[in-house]
């Protein structure tokens, strides 16, 4: 269920899905924004961006619901084999733990609450890449405390050692994967028409309007 031995959560799979789905929506928004700016999607308008903003807003709340549900039940139950997961993160990664919640819930919740903000291209250009980075941080916190406990810890004398383990591996691998994704995605986009002219709902899509 997780990389932490002797710990499991029945919400863990849903939690991972929610994090990945918000990341996928943010990546989709980044691609659409880029293609629109380059003139490849002239039919895309503010209504389409509002829908993308709605999806990001909704699934950010869904992610937070699962984050809180998992945390609250384990905190309330207070069973040692369950609380070990959060103890590692509170003792050694408390700043990143709460900063992760702030980036993935507070920022998109207040930034995308209004319809006007969802239509704001400049704001979406900021929020979408930020959510990609923040959900990378979410997965970092799922993996590193269980795999590399001494990356940030409290020593025998009770002194906090602040070293979150950011190095070439943590920085280089995401950059490599992002580069590979861009290469594959845009190579495939070059092979097909971006406008599905024979789609039965193409007209409705082009004239899409959100109240």
CSV table of C-alpha atoms in Angstrom, one decimal, residues 46-47 49-51 53-54 57 110-121 123-124 210-211:
chain,number,residue,atom,x,y,z
A,46,UNK,CA,-12.1,31.8,-21.9
A,47,UNK,CA,-15.0,29.3,-21.4
A,49,UNK,CA,-10.1,27.7,-19.6
A,50,UNK,CA,-12.9,28.2,-17.1
A,51,UNK,CA,-13.7,24.6,-17.3
A,53,UNK,CA,-10.0,25.9,-13.8
A,54,UNK,CA,-13.1,24.2,-12.5
A,57,UNK,CA,-10.4,23.6,-8.3
A,110,UNK,CA,-8.5,30.8,-3.0
A,111,UNK,CA,-6.9,31.5,-6.4
A,112,UNK,CA,-9.6,29.6,-8.4
A,113,UNK,CA,-12.6,30.3,-6.3
A,114,UNK,CA,-14.2,32.9,-8.6
A,115,UNK,CA,-15.3,32.4,-12.2
A,116,UNK,CA,-13.3,35.5,-13.2
A,117,UNK,CA,-10.1,33.9,-11.9
A,118,UNK,CA,-10.7,30.7,-13.7
A,119,UNK,CA,-10.8,32.7,-16.9
A,120,UNK,CA,-7.7,34.6,-16.1
A,121,UNK,CA,-5.0,33.3,-18.4
A,123,UNK,CA,-3.3,33.4,-13.3
A,124,UNK,CA,-3.6,29.9,-14.9
A,210,UNK,CA,-20.2,28.8,-19.6
A,211,UNK,CA,-22.6,31.0,-17.6
